[in-house]
Coordinates of C-alpha atoms in Angstrom, one line a residue:
M1 CA -3.9 -16.1 -5.9
L2 CA -4.5 -17.0 -9.5
V3 CA -4.2 -14.4 -12.3
V4 CA -5.9 -15.4 -15.5
T5 CA -5.0 -13.7 -18.7
Q6 CA -4.8 -14.6 -22.4
P7 CA -2.1 -17.1 -23.2
G8 CA 1.2 -15.5 -24.1
I9 CA 2.4 -11.9 -23.7
G10 CA 1.4 -10.6 -27.1
G11 CA -2.2 -10.0 -26.1
M12 CA -1.4 -8.1 -22.9
H13 CA -1.6 -4.4 -22.9
W14 CA 1.7 -2.6 -21.8
A15 CA -0.2 -0.8 -19.0
A16 CA -0.9 -4.2 -17.3
I17 CA 2.8 -4.1 -16.2
Y18 CA 1.7 -1.4 -13.6
S19 CA -0.7 -3.9 -12.1
V20 CA 1.9 -6.6 -11.9
A21 CA 4.4 -4.2 -10.5
A22 CA 2.0 -3.0 -7.8
M23 CA 1.2 -6.6 -6.8
T24 CA 4.9 -7.4 -6.7
F25 CA 5.8 -4.4 -4.5
Y26 CA 2.8 -5.0 -2.2
A27 CA 3.9 -8.7 -1.7
L28 CA 7.4 -7.4 -0.9
Y29 CA 6.0 -4.9 1.5
A30 CA 4.0 -7.6 3.3
L31 CA 7.0 -9.9 3.5
L32 CA 9.3 -7.2 4.8
T33 CA 6.6 -6.1 7.3
R34 CA 6.5 -9.7 8.6
Q35 CA 10.2 -9.9 8.9
L36 CA 10.7 -6.5 10.6
T37 CA 8.0 -7.0 13.2
A38 CA 10.5 -9.2 15.1
T39 CA 13.0 -6.3 15.5
D40 CA 11.3 -2.9 14.9
S41 CA 8.5 -1.1 16.7
S42 CA 5.2 -0.8 14.9
A43 CA 5.2 3.0 15.1
G44 CA 8.8 3.2 13.8
M45 CA 7.9 1.0 10.8
L46 CA 4.8 3.1 10.1
L47 CA 6.9 6.3 10.2
I48 CA 9.7 5.0 8.0
S49 CA 7.3 3.6 5.4
G50 CA 5.4 6.9 5.3
V51 CA 8.5 9.0 5.0
V52 CA 10.1 6.9 2.3
A53 CA 6.9 7.0 0.2
A54 CA 6.5 10.7 0.7
L55 CA 10.1 11.4 -0.4
A56 CA 9.8 9.0 -3.4
M57 CA 6.6 10.7 -4.6
T58 CA 7.5 14.3 -3.9
P59 CA 9.1 15.1 -7.3
V60 CA 6.1 13.7 -9.2
G61 CA 3.6 15.2 -6.8
V62 CA 5.0 18.7 -7.0
S63 CA 4.9 18.7 -10.8
V64 CA 1.1 17.8 -10.9
W65 CA -0.1 19.4 -7.7
V66 CA -3.4 21.3 -7.9
M67 CA -4.6 23.2 -4.8
P68 CA -7.9 21.7 -3.4
P69 CA -10.7 24.2 -4.1
D70 CA -12.6 24.0 -0.8
A71 CA -12.5 22.9 2.8
L72 CA -14.3 19.6 2.1
S73 CA -11.6 18.5 -0.2
W74 CA -9.0 19.3 2.5
I75 CA -11.0 17.3 5.0
L76 CA -11.3 14.4 2.7
L77 CA -7.5 14.5 2.0
F78 CA -6.7 14.5 5.7
A79 CA -9.2 11.7 6.4
T80 CA -7.7 9.6 3.6
G81 CA -4.3 10.1 5.3
I82 CA -5.5 9.3 8.8
F83 CA -7.5 6.2 7.7
G84 CA -4.6 5.0 5.5
A85 CA -2.1 5.4 8.3
G86 CA -4.5 3.6 10.7
G87 CA -4.9 0.7 8.3
H88 CA -1.2 0.4 7.8
Y89 CA -0.7 0.4 11.6
L90 CA -3.2 -2.3 12.0
F91 CA -1.6 -4.3 9.2
I92 CA 1.7 -4.1 11.0
L93 CA 0.2 -5.2 14.3
A94 CA -1.6 -8.1 12.6
H95 CA 1.7 -9.3 11.2
R96 CA 3.2 -9.1 14.6
I97 CA 0.6 -11.4 16.0
A98 CA -0.5 -13.8 13.3
P99 CA 1.3 -15.7 10.6
A100 CA 1.1 -14.4 7.0
P101 CA -0.9 -17.3 5.6
L102 CA -3.7 -16.7 8.1
L103 CA -3.8 -13.0 7.1
A104 CA -3.6 -13.4 3.3
P105 CA -7.4 -14.1 2.8
F106 CA -8.3 -10.9 4.5
I107 CA -6.1 -8.9 2.1
Y108 CA -8.2 -10.2 -0.9
I109 CA -11.1 -8.1 0.4
Q110 CA -9.2 -5.1 -1.0
I111 CA -9.7 -6.5 -4.5
V112 CA -13.5 -5.9 -4.2

């Protein structure tokens, strides 16, 4: 993947560091997933990644939590969690079966 920005660091906004950090952590997640599929179960990897993320974000989440106003919001929150977990599970299964270079182009669909 090619990231094109203005030459030098002076023209880049400080908030762009978040994008670079997110890309770096996602790449590490993909590499670790590929490595761990040889030794760990898919369900165990999904559970561990979910628990670690939940524990890491709890202090921030509690400080800004706002109760959803209606049932539709709760349904959408649960649907987001279910579809997110399903997507991560399929991601883990895909890395168990196929090599990472074959899967990489499919990840770029998320950019759109």
